[in-house]
Short mmCIF file of C-alpha atoms in Angstrom, two decimals:
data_model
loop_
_atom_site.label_atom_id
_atom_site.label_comp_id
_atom_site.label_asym_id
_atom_site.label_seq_id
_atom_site.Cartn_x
_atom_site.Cartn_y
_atom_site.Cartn_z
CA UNK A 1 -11.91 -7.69 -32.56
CA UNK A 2 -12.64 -4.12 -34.51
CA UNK A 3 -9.66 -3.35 -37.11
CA UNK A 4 -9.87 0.77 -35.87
CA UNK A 5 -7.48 1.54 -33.03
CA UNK A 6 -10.64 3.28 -30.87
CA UNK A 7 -10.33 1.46 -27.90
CA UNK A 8 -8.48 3.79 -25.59
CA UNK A 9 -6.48 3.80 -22.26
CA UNK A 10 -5.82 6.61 -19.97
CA UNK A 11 -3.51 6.25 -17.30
CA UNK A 12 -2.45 9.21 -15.15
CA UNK A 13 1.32 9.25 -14.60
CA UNK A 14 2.21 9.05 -10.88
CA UNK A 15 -0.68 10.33 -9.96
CA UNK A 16 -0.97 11.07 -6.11
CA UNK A 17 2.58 12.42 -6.61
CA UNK A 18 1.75 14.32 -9.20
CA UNK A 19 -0.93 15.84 -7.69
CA UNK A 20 1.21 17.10 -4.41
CA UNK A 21 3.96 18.10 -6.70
CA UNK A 22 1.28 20.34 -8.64
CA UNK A 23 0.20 21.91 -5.75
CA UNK A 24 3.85 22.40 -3.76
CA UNK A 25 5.71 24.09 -5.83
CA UNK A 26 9.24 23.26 -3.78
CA UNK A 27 8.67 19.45 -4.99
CA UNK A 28 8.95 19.82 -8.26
CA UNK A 29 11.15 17.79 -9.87
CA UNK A 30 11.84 16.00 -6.75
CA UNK A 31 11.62 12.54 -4.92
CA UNK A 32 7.87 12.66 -3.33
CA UNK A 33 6.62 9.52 -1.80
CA UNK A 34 2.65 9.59 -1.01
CA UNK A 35 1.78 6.83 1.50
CA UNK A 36 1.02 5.50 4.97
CA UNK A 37 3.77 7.09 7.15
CA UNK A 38 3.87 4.45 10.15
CA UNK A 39 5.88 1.41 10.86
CA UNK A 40 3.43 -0.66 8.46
CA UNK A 41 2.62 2.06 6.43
CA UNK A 42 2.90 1.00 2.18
CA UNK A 43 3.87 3.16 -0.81
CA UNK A 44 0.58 4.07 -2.59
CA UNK A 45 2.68 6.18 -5.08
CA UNK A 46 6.18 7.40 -5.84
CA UNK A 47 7.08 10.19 -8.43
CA UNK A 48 9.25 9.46 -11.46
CA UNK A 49 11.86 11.09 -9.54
CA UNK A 50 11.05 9.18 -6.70
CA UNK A 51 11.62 5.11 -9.01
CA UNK A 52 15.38 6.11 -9.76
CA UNK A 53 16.03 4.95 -6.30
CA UNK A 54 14.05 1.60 -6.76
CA UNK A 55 11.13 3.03 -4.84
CA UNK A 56 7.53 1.97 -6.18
CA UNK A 57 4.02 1.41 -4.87
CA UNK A 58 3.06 -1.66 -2.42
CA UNK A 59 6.97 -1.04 -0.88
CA UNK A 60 6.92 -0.98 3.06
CA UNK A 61 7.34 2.59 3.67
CA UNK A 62 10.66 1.52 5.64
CA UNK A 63 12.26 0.33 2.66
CA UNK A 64 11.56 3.56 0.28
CA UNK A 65 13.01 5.72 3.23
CA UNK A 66 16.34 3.41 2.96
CA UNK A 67 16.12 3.39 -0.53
CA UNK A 68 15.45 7.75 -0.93
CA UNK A 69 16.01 8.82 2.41
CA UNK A 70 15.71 12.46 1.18
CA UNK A 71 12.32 12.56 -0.37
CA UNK A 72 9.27 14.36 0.70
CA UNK A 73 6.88 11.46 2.44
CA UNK A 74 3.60 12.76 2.45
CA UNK A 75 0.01 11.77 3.79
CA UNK A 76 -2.55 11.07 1.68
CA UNK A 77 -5.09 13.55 0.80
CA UNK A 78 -7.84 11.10 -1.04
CA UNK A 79 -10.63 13.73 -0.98
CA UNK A 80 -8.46 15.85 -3.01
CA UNK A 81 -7.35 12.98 -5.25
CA UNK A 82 -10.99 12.47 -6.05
CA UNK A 83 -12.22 15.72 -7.20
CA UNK A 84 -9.18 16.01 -9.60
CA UNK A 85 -10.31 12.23 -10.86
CA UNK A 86 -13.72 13.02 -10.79
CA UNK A 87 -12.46 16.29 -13.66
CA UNK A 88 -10.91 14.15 -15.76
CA UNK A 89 -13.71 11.44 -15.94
CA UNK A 90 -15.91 14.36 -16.55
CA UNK A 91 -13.80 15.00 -19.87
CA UNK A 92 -13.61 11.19 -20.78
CA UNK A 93 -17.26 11.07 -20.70
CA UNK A 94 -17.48 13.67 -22.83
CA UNK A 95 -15.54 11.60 -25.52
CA UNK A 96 -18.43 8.87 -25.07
CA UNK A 97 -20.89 7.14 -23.36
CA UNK A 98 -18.93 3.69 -22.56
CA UNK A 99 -16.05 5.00 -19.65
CA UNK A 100 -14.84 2.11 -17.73
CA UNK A 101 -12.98 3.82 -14.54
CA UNK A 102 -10.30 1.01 -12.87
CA UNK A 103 -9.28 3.39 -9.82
CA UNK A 104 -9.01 7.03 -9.78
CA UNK A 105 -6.05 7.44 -12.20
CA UNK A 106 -6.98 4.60 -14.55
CA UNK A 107 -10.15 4.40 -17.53
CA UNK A 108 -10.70 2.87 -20.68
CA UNK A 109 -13.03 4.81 -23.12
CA UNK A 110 -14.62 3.16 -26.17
CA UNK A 111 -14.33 6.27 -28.95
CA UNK A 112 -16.33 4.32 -31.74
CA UNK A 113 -19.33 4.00 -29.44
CA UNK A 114 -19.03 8.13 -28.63
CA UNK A 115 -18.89 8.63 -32.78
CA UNK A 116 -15.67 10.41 -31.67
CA UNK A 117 -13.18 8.23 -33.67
CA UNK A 118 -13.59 6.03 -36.64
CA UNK A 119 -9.89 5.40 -37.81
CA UNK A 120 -6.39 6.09 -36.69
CA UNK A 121 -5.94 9.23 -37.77
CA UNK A 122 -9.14 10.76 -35.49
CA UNK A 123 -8.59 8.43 -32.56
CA UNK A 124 -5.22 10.26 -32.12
CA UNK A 125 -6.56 13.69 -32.57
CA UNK A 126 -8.89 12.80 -29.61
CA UNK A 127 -5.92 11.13 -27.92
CA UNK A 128 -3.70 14.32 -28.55
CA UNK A 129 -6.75 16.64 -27.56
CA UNK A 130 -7.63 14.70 -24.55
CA UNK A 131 -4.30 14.84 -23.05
CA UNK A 132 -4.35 18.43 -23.62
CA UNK A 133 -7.32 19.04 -22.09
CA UNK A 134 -6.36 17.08 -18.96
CA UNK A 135 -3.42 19.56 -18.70
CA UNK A 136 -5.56 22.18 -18.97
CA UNK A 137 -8.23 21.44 -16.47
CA UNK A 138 -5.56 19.64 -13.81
CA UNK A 139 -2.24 20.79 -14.33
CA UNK A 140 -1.47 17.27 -14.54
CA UNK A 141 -0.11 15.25 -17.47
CA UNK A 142 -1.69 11.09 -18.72
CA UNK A 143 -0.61 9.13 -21.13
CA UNK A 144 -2.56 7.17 -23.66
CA UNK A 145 -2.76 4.21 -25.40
CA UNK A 146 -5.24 3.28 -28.27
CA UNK A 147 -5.45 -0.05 -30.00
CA UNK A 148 -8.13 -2.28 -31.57
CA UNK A 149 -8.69 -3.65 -27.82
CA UNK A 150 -8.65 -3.23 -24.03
CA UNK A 151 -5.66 -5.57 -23.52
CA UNK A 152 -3.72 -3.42 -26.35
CA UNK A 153 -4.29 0.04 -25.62
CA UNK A 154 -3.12 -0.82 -22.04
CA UNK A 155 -0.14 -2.39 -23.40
CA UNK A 156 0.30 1.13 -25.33
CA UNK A 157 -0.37 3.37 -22.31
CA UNK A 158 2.27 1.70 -20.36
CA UNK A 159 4.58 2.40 -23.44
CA UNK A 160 3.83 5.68 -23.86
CA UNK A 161 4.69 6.71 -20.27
CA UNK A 162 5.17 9.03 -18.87
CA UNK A 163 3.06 11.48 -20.33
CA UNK A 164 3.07 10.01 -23.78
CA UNK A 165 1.00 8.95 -26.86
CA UNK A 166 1.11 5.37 -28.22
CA UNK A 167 -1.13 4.23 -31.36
CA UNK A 168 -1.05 0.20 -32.37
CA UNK A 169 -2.10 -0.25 -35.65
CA UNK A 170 -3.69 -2.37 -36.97
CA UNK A 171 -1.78 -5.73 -38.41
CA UNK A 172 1.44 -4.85 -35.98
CA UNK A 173 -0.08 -6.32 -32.64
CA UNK A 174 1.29 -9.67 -33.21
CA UNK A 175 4.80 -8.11 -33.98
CA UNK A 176 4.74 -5.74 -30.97
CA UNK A 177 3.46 -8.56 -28.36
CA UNK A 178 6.14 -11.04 -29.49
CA UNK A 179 9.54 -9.93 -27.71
CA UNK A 180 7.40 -9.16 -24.74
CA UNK A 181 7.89 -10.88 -21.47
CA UNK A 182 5.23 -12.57 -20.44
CA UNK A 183 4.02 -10.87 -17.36
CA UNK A 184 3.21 -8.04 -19.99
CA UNK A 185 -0.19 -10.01 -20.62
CA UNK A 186 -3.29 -9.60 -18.01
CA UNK A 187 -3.60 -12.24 -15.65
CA UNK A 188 0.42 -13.51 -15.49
CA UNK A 189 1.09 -12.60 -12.54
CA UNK A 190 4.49 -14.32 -10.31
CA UNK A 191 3.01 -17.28 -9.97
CA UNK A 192 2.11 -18.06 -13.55
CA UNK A 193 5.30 -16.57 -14.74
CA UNK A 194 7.28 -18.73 -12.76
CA UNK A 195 5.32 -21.67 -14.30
CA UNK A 196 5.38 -20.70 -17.69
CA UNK A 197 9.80 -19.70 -16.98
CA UNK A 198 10.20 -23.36 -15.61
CA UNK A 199 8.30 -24.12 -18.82
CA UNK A 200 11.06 -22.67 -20.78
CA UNK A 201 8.70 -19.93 -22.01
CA UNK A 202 9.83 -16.33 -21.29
CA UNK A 203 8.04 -14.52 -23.90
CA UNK A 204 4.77 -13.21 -25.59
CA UNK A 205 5.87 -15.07 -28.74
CA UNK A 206 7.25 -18.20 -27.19
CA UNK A 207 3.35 -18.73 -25.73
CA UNK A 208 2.21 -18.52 -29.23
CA UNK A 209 4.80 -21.14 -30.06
CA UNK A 210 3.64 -23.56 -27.49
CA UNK A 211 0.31 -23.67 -28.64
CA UNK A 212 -2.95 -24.05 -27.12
CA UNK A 213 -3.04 -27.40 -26.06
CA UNK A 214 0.45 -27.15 -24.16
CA UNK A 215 -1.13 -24.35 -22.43
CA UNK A 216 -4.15 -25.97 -20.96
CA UNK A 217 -1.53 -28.74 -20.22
CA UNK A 218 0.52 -26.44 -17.66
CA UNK A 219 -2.67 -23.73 -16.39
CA UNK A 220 -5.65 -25.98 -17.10
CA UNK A 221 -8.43 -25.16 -19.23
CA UNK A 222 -9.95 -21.96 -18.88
CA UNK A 223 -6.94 -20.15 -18.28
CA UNK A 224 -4.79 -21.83 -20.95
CA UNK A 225 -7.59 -20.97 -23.51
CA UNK A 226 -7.64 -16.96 -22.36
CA UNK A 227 -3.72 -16.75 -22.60
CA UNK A 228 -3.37 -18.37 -26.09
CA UNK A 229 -5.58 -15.68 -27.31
CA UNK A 230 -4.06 -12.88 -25.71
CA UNK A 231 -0.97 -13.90 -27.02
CA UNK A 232 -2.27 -13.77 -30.72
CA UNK A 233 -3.79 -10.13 -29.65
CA UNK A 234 -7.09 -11.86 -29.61
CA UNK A 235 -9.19 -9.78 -26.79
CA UNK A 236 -12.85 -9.24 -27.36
CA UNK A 237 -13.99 -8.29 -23.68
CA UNK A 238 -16.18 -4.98 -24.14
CA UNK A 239 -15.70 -1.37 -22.63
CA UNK A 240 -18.36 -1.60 -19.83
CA UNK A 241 -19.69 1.81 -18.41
CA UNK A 242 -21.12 0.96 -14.83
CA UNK A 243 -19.43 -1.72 -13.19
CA UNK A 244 -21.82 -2.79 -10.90
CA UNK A 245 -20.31 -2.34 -6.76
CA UNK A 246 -20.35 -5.61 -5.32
CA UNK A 247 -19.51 -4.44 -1.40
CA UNK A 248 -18.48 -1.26 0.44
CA UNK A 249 -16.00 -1.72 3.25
CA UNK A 250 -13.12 -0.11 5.26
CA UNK A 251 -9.95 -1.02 7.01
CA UNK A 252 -7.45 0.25 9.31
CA UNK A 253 -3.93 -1.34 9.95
CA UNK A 254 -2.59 -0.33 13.19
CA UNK A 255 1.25 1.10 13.67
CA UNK A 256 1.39 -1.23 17.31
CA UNK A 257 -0.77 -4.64 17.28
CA UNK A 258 -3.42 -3.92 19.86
CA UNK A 259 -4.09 -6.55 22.31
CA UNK A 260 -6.87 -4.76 24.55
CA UNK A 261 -10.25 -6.27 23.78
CA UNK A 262 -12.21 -3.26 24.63
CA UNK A 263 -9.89 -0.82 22.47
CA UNK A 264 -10.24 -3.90 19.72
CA UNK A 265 -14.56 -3.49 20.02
CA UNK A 266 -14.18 0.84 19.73
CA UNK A 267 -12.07 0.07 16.66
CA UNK A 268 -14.39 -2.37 15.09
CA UNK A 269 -17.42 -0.01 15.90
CA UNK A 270 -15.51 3.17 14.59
CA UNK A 271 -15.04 1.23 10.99
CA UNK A 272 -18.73 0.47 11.30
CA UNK A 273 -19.62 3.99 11.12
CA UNK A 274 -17.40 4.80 8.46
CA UNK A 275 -18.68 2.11 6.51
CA UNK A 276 -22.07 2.51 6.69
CA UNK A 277 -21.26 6.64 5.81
CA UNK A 278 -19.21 5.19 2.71
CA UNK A 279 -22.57 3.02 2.07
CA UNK A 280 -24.95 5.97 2.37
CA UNK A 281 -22.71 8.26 0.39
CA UNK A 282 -23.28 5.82 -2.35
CA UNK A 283 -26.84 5.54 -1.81
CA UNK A 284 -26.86 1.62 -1.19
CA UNK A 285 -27.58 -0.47 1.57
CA UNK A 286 -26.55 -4.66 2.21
CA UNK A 287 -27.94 -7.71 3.63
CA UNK A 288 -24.39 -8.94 4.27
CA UNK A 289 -21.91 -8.01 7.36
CA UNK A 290 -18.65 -8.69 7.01
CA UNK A 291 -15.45 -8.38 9.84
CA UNK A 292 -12.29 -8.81 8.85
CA UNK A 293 -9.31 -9.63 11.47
CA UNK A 294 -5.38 -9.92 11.01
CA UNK A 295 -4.03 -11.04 13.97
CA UNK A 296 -0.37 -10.50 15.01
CA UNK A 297 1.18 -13.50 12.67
CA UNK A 298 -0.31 -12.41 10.01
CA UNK A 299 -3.32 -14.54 9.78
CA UNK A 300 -6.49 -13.40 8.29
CA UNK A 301 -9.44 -13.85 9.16
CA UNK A 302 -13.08 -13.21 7.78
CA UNK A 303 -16.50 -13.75 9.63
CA UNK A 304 -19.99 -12.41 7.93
CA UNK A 305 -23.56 -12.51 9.42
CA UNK A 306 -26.61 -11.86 6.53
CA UNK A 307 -29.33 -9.93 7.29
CA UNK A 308 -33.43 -10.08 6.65
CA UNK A 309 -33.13 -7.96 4.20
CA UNK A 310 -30.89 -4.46 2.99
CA UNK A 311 -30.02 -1.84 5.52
CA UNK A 312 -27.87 1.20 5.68
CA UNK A 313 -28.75 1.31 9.75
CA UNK A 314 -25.30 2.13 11.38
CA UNK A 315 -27.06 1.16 14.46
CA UNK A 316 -27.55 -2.75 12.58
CA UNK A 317 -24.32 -2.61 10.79
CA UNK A 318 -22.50 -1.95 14.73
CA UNK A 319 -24.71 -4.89 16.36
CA UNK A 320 -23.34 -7.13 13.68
CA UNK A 321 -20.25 -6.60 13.65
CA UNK A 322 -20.02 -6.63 17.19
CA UNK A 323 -21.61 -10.01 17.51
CA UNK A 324 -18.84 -11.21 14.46
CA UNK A 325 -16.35 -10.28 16.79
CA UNK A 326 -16.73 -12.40 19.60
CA UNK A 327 -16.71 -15.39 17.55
CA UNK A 328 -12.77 -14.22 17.46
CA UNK A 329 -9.85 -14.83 19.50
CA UNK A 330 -7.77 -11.63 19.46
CA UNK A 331 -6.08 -12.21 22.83
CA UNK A 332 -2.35 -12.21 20.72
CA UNK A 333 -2.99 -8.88 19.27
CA UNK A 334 -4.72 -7.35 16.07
CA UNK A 335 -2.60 -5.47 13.72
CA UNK A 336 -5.63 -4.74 11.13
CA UNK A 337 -9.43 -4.79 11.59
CA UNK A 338 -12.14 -3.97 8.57
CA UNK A 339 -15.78 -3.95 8.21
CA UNK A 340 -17.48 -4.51 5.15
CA UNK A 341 -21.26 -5.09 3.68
CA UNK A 342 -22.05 -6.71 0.54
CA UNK A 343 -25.03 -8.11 -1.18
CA UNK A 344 -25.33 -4.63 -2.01
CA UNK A 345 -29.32 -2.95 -3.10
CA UNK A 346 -30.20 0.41 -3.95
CA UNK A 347 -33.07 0.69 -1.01
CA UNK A 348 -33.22 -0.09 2.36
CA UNK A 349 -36.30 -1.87 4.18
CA UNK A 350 -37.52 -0.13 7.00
CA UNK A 351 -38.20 -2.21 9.94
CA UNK A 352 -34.72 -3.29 9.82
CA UNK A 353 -33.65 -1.86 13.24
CA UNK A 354 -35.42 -4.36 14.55
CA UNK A 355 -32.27 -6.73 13.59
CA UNK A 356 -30.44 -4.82 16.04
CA UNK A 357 -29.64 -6.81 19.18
CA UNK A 358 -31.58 -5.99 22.19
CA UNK A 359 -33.83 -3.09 20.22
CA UNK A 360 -37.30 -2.89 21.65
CA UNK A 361 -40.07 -0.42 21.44
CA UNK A 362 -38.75 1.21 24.42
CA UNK A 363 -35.42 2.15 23.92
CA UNK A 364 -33.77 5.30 22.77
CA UNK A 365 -32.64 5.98 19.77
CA UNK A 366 -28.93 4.97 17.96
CA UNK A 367 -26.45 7.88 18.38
CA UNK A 368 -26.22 10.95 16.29
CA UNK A 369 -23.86 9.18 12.99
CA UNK A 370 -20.54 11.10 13.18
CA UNK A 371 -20.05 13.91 10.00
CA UNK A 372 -16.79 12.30 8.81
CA UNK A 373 -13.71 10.38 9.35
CA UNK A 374 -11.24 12.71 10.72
CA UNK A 375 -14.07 13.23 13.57
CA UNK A 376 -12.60 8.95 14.60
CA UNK A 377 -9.18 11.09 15.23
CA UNK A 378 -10.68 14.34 16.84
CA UNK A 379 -12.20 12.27 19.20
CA UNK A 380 -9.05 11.56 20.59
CA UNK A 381 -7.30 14.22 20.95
CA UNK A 382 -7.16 17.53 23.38
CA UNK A 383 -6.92 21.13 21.42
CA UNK A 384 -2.99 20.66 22.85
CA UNK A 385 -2.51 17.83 20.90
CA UNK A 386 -3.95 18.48 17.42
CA UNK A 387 -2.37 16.46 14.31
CA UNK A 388 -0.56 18.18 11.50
CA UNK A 389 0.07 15.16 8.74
CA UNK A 390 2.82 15.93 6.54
CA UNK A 391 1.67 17.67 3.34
CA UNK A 392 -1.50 18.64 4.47
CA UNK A 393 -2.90 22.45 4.06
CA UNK A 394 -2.93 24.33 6.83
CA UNK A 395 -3.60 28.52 7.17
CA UNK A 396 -2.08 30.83 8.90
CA UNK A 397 -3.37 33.85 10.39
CA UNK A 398 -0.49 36.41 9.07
CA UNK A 399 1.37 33.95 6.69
CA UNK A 400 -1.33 32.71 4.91
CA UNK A 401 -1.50 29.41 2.80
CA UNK A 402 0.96 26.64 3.01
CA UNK A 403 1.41 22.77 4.06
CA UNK A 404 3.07 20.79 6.79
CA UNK A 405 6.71 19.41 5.83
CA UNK A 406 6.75 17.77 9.31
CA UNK A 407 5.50 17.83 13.28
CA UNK A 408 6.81 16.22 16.58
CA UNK A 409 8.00 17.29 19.80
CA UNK A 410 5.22 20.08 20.26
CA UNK A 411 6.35 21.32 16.98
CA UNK A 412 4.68 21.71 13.53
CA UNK A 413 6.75 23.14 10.11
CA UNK A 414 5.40 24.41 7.63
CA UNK A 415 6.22 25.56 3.87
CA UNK A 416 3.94 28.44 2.58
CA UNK A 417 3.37 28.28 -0.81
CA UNK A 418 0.43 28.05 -3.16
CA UNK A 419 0.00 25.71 -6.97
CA UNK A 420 0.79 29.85 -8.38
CA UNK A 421 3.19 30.69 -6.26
CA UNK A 422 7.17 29.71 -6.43
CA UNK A 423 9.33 28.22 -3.74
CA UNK A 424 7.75 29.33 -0.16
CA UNK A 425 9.53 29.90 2.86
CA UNK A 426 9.91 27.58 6.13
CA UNK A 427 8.80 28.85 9.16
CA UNK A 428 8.07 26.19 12.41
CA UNK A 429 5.50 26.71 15.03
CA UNK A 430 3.85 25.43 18.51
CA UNK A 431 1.24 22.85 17.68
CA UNK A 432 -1.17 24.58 19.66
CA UNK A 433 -0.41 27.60 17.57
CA UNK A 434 -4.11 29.56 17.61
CA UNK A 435 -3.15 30.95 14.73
CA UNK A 436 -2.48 27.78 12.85
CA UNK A 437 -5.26 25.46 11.63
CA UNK A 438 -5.98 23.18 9.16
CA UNK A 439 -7.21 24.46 5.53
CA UNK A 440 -8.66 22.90 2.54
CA UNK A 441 -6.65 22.45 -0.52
CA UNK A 442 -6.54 25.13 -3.15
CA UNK A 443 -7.23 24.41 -6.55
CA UNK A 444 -4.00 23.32 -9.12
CA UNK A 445 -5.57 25.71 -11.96
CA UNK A 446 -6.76 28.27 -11.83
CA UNK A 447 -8.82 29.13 -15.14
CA UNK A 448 -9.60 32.97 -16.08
CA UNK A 449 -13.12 34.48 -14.55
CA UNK A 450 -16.20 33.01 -16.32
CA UNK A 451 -14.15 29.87 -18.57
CA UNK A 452 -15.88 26.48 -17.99
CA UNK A 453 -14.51 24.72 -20.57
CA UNK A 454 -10.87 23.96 -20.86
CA UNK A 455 -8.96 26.14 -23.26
CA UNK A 456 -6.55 25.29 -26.18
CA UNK A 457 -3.72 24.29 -24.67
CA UNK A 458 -0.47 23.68 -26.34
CA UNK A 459 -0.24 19.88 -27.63
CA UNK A 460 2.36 17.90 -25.99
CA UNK A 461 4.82 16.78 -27.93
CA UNK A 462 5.70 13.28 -27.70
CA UNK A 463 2.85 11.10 -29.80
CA UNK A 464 4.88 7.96 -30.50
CA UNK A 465 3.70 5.16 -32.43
CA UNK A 466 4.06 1.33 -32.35
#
């Protein structure tokens, strides 16, 4: 392991929530939940203010409203959540060539291998100047965590939120790890806790204690070996840049269990197109198929057909998944379908239609491939009954700019406000309002005419240390 605490960890703090509290200026400083808003729909994140109730991410939605019944819930807006992500990557790669992205909100960046930290002393300039430069570009605040390894500086991230600085240096790791529980260590999750707590060990330290071969004793071999060394701060595992995709694949879980075949075949046909745009949007194309089924008790299922060869078809994917469907019995409902393709290649072969059942030289050609996802939902719906998710943008003919707090009974409400502007007012309309329709989002910051590059931007202040 390198002695130099370059290794570092970014972690955006609350970051869906974040991002909806950036652009709506009445949440500020107040409970926002971002998640799936049905009877099955899950936390994806909560705001700070949001966790002083108890509520946190992978909660049924039902519980966080029992738990905060007065925060904002709000829909999703991933497209939005991506090009903010997509900024800040942009400045870690700028820091060096090895950026390991986790999910959206989440990177480690190896500094020594950019030449843009050597020592303690530059990697938390670059710390303190990174976080900076996020607020700058996003409006949004991360905190950071650099150590002598991945396992460390994650440690320190998570100790330096929210919106905080933490340095290990070298020679204190074994110190810091040592009162730790030992969930704090990668890989202990419930289930090896609750071994190693029957074990009568309950700490980072008290696994050191044990010793290696009590370890391999209780979680066999390979993982009794990888936890000793973590708990000695022993982690050589690399920062690696392109992690290579090993499938693409969507899923839908459904508010009521559906129990009607045909409506259970459209669904399964509707995630095939959306995969296979996913697929094409990433420029690959798979040999594998893959359906996924949860039926009403919860059971899970998985069937997968492979292909000739690679295709991107949506046409083949449709025909496959189709066929993996009637090897299931759905007759006691479905409360989540998926479709997936792996064995993933960066080219398709041609001929590959052919794989399609029932294609022949004669017949006409697959459908026109839909232009996104929300056209699954348009489909459905008359211009009397258009959808207004909470916290989406909308515009408004005379009022301008502003989001939906809410819709139902014919009825849509919206806040207008902007990211620049203060508190907005509250004004409720028809659905079918003409003048009402749905708007991109506007950007959180907006930099002065002709600036591409972020400017200085006062430091924050907390830089702790461990």
């Amino acid at each position: 392991m390198r002695s130099a605490p370059t290794i570092l960890h970014l972690d955006m703090d609350a970051f869906y929530a974040s991002v909806e509290q950036a652009s709506k200026p009445s949440l500020r400083g107040k409970a926002v939940v971002v998640g799936g808003l049905g009877p099955r729909g899950v936390v994806a994140t909560a705001s700070y203010e949001a966790r002083v109730f108890g509520v946190h991410s992978a909660m049924p939605m039902g519980q966080a409203r029992r738990l905060a019944p007065n925060a904002a819930y709000l829909v999703p807006r991933f497209a939005l959540y991506r090009s903010i992500s997509e900024q800040v990557m942009t400045l870690l790669r700028e820091l060096s060539p090895l950026v390991e992205p986790l999910s959206l909100d989440e990177a480690f960046v190896d500094l020594e291998a950019g030449g843009t930290a050597w020592d303690e002393r530059s990697a938390r300039l670059v710390g303190t100047k990174l976080r900076a430069d996020i607020r700058a570009v996003t409006g949004l605040t991360g905190s950071v965590g650099l150590a002598a390894s991945k396992m460390l500086a994650k440690i320190a991230s998570e100790q330096a939120k929210p919106d905080g600085l933490v340095v290990i240096e070298p020679g204190t790791e074994r110190a810091m790890l040592e009162p730790m529980p030992v969930r704090t260590l990668p890989g202990v999750g419930p289930a090896t806790g609750d071994h190693l707590r029957r074990a009568g060990i309950h700490t980072v330290g008290e696994i050191a204690e044990a010793g290696e071969d009590e370890l391999v004793r209780l979680l066999g071999k390979a993982h009794g070996h990888a936890l000793f060394a973590m708990a000695l701060a022993r982690d050589e595992r690399p920062v690696v840049a392109e992690r290579e995709t090993k499938s693409v694949s969507v899923e839908d879980t459904y508010d009521v269990d559906i129990h009607d075949r045909v409506r259970v075949g459209m669904e399964v046909q509707r995630l095939a197109d959306r995969c296979v745009r996913r697929l094409r949007g990433a420029g690959l194309s798979g040999r594998t198929i893959v359906l996924k089924v949860r039926r009403y008790d919860f059971s899970t299922l998985t069937r997968s057909e492979t292909l000739r060869g690679p295709t991107d078809d949506p046409a083949v994917v449709k025909e496959a998944a189709a066929r993996l469907l009637d090897s299931v019995d759905t007759t006691g409902g479905v409360r989540l379908l998926g479709v997936g393709v792996s064995g993933l290649a960066d080219y398709t072969q041609e001929d590959l239609f052919a794989q399609a059942a029932g294609a022949g030289a004669g017949e006409e050609p697959p459908e026109t491939e839909e232009p996104a996802e929300e056209t699954a939902v348009a489909r459905q719906e008359t211009p009397a009954e258009r959808r207004w998710p909470a916290g989406h943008d909308v515009l408004h003919a005379e009022f301008g700019h502003g989001w939906v707090q809410g819709s139902g009974l014919g009825r849509v409400t919206v806040r207008f406000e902007t990211p620049d502007s203060g508190p907005g007012r509250v004004k409720t309309f028809r659905v079918d309002d003409a003048a009402l329709e749905p708007a991109e989002p506007l950007p959180l910051v907006s930099l002065p005419p002709g600036a591409d590059q972020p400017a200085e931007a006062c430091v924050p202040p907390d830089t702790r240390t461990s």
